[in-house]
Amino acid sequence: MSDPGPRVLVIDDEVAIRRFLRSSLAAHGYSVHEAPSGEEALQVVPAIRPDVIILDLGLPGISGTEVTKCLREWTQIPIIILSVEGDESAKIAALDAGADDYLTKPFGTGELLARIRATLRRATKPEDGPVFVTGDLTVDLSGRLVRLHDVEVQLTPTEYSLLKTLVIHANKLLTHRQLVREVWGGAHYEDAQHLLRVNISNLRRKLETDPARPQYIVTEPGVGYRLRTESFSSAKAPGF
Amino acid sequence: MRVPYGTSLSLPVRESTVPPSHLPTRLFPFLGPAAQEESGWRVVPAGLALVALLTIVGSWIEPIIGGSNLAVLYMLAVVVTALRWGRRAAIVSAVSSALLFDFFFVPPLRTVGFRDISYLITLLGLLAIAVVVSILTLTAREEAQAARKREAHTLALYSLTKSLVAESDLDRILDAIERHAFETFQRQIVVWMPGEGGLRTRSRSIETDAMERTAAAWAFENGSEAGWATGTHSSSQTHYLPLRTWKGVVGVLGIQADGSREWLAKDEQQLLETFANQAALAITRAVLAKEAQYLNVLQETDKLQKALLNSISHNLRTPLASVTGALNSVLVDEALLDPSTRRELLMTAQDEAKRLNRLVQNLLDMTRLEGGAVHVKTEPCDVQDLIGSALEQLGDRVRERSIAVAVPPNLPLVPLDFVLSVQVLVNLLDNALKYSPPDAPIEIGATLRHDQLEIKVADRGRGIPEQHLERVFEKFFRAASGETPGGSGLGLSICKGLIEAQHGRIWAEHRSNGGTEIIFSLPLERER
């Protein structure tokens, strides 16, 4: 095998989950490595140098959030966390700590592959040009120009700053805290959260065909927002 | 005044302090309102003046009516004085009448003394009448007062009993006891009841420091009076009576000294005891009612748990059996299966596993709701975003359906728990999708009504029978019999729990042209 494919490190204590991920990821050309605990994972990451890490939040020993924090001290390797429903606070903590995306167990292989592809694309793509295009939306970051159906859209400075943050991290899930930090800097988080909602709502009114069923700016309830591009939405496979 | 027990006669409580009748004064109107025995020496001149007046008048009419008849008039004056001004004035009047009569009308005139022995009888008669009449008057007056007091007490007890009978809630019973006792005794009242960590009281109107607590606790444990005006903990400012019934001591009634050094009069003490007995009975009744209710809840919970177990064993095993069966076929009969059959089996396994997952999720949600483990995080939220997120979660299932969303464009941010409310909407939409034909439109609407946000999900499905509109929110209740699209019977009760956790309300309505409308409302202003 001359081209072993992208390296994936699966960190999960459940043997059955590791087995299922190993076979389905290997079938799609990934080279799969495994670690049953956070401690072991932190030891092997420098040696394996994975392209993407799949990290279970409910680990024995040090938690998934801790693992994320430790890794983010020295590497930006994309991390996709696996959580169970009802464990929202741990999920948000891990995302705030720098995890790239999450999947709720149980999930289908199609969805997992789509997430891995999207994260890898973001991590490996060359520096974006100044112009971002998805669907009918064009954002020219150098000229501070936003166009929808080739018509210029007037945005307030805050709305533009918010949209720019979403565009730079296109398809990445940004938590409320991350967005507030990027757009409002040191503002009080609770107050700024209110502003965040109002500005998201205004952006949708200006950019979305149907603001009640947004195509671009998607809400992840209780977690944050994501700017979804066409390639991402089409990759979203039916499954669990 | 006869008041039949338990009639609905409406008496303002205030009446208990008004003396209800004046029977003796009605019989003897000249007793008048000033008939106060304790007026003492101050009324003596009034009696003397009457006698002096009689002497002046007598000197004119004595030649006409004769001396012995005049003596009768003097007796009358003494009687009137006794009735009107009491014993002291009567005796003074009697003595002066005797002296004046002797001086002016008994020979030898203008001297004190008499020759005829019969006048001695007249004089002694005058004195005797004064004493007897004044004693009788006093007795009558005391009886009248006692009767008035008894009546007031009876009325106070009556109005207490009436209030207590009407209440079944412990807090309101305690309120009634404190209110009536205060009105009757004009002193602060406190009721102590056993609770977590010893005796507890709800009252803040009275000192409840450590000393009072100890005195009350002593009265409770020993079942006898303690505190002010007793031999135990007498430095306390409150007198404590145990509230005793056949169930033992249920609490302690405290009546405050209110600065006075004297304990209540004997009849008031008896009244207080009767009060305490009534209070004890009412409290016991309320406690028993509460216990009965608790037992009821326990039984209901037991029933629910059985239903839950039945539902779990059925609903969990059915999909599990399908998954196991399908996978087993694929593994064992691999060589015999053509690709399309194999695919069909695997699809079945996947669908059933999804169903199993939904069911487990519902059971977990229900458990969390009932265990109080759902933490509501209220934040100002965009309602449009709320609806959009719910639709997004349902994914392809709503993309093929006609769904109309009506949200007023000027709707402000509304305080709610975003995640919980999305879950409610997803459940409601899931029902609407399941229970209406694929080509029937579904409507979602949001409005502000008074100080509530109202969100409705309306479908054109087969509808819910009238008698089941409320019951659909009960756990495991299924409105439709026969073939159902594989729900757990928990969806709507989870919605109800999630909405009520946010202090909102959820209900179902019929639509005029068929179908169902589920509406939930959330308050815009939150009590913090």
PDB file of C-alpha atoms in Angstrom, chain A residues 1-11 21 25-26 28-34 44-54 75 77-80 116-117 119-120 123-124:
ATOM      1  CA  MET A   1       0.000   0.000   0.000  1.00  0.00           C
ATOM      2  CA  SER A   2       1.851   3.004  -1.263  1.00  0.00           C
ATOM      3  CA  ASP A   3      -0.806   5.453  -0.101  1.00  0.00           C
ATOM      4  CA  PRO A   4      -2.067   4.396   3.319  1.00  0.00           C
ATOM      5  CA  GLY A   5      -4.682   7.170   3.448  1.00  0.00           C
ATOM      6  CA  PRO A   6      -5.381   9.674   6.217  1.00  0.00           C
ATOM      7  CA  ARG A   7      -4.533   8.489   9.717  1.00  0.00           C
ATOM      8  CA  VAL A   8      -7.411   8.411  12.219  1.00  0.00           C
ATOM      9  CA  LEU A   9      -6.893   7.900  15.932  1.00  0.00           C
ATOM     10  CA  VAL A  10      -9.958   6.494  17.696  1.00  0.00           C
ATOM     11  CA  ILE A  11      -9.984   7.089  21.448  1.00  0.00           C
ATOM     12  CA  LEU A  21     -15.125   2.246  13.655  1.00  0.00           C
ATOM     13  CA  LEU A  25     -13.192   3.527   8.455  1.00  0.00           C
ATOM     14  CA  ALA A  26     -10.666   1.042   7.047  1.00  0.00           C
ATOM     15  CA  HIS A  28     -13.146   3.772   3.300  1.00  0.00           C
ATOM     16  CA  GLY A  29      -9.390   3.900   3.021  1.00  0.00           C
ATOM     17  CA  TYR A  30      -8.424   5.375   6.340  1.00  0.00           C
ATOM     18  CA  SER A  31      -5.587   3.973   8.369  1.00  0.00           C
ATOM     19  CA  VAL A  32      -7.043   3.466  11.837  1.00  0.00           C
ATOM     20  CA  HIS A  33      -5.204   3.598  15.166  1.00  0.00           C
ATOM     21  CA  GLU A  34      -6.782   2.992  18.533  1.00  0.00           C
ATOM     22  CA  VAL A  44       0.780   7.893  21.275  1.00  0.00           C
ATOM     23  CA  VAL A  45      -0.395  11.044  19.474  1.00  0.00           C
ATOM     24  CA  PRO A  46       3.144  12.426  18.915  1.00  0.00           C
ATOM     25  CA  ALA A  47       4.262   9.082  17.457  1.00  0.00           C
ATOM     26  CA  ILE A  48       1.227   8.403  15.276  1.00  0.00           C
ATOM     27  CA  ARG A  49       0.727  12.041  14.197  1.00  0.00           C
ATOM     28  CA  PRO A  50      -2.914  11.381  13.209  1.00  0.00           C
ATOM     29  CA  ASP A  51      -4.691  13.576  10.675  1.00  0.00           C
ATOM     30  CA  VAL A  52      -7.916  13.461  12.689  1.00  0.00           C
ATOM     31  CA  ILE A  53      -8.817  12.293  16.192  1.00  0.00           C
ATOM     32  CA  ILE A  54     -12.140  10.746  17.147  1.00  0.00           C
ATOM     33  CA  THR A  75      -1.348  20.748  18.241  1.00  0.00           C
ATOM     34  CA  ILE A  77      -5.014  18.211  14.860  1.00  0.00           C
ATOM     35  CA  PRO A  78      -8.797  18.180  14.170  1.00  0.00           C
ATOM     36  CA  ILE A  79     -10.785  16.536  16.965  1.00  0.00           C
ATOM     37  CA  ILE A  80     -14.291  15.132  16.528  1.00  0.00           C
ATOM     38  CA  ILE A 116     -14.264  13.491   8.964  1.00  0.00           C
ATOM     39  CA  ARG A 117     -14.100  14.631   5.335  1.00  0.00           C
ATOM     40  CA  THR A 119     -12.774  18.512   9.060  1.00  0.00           C
ATOM     41  CA  LEU A 120      -9.928  17.169   6.974  1.00  0.00           C
ATOM     42  CA  ALA A 123      -7.447  21.411   7.987  1.00  0.00           C
ATOM     43  CA  THR A 124      -5.632  20.629   4.751  1.00  0.00           C
TER      44      THR A 124
END
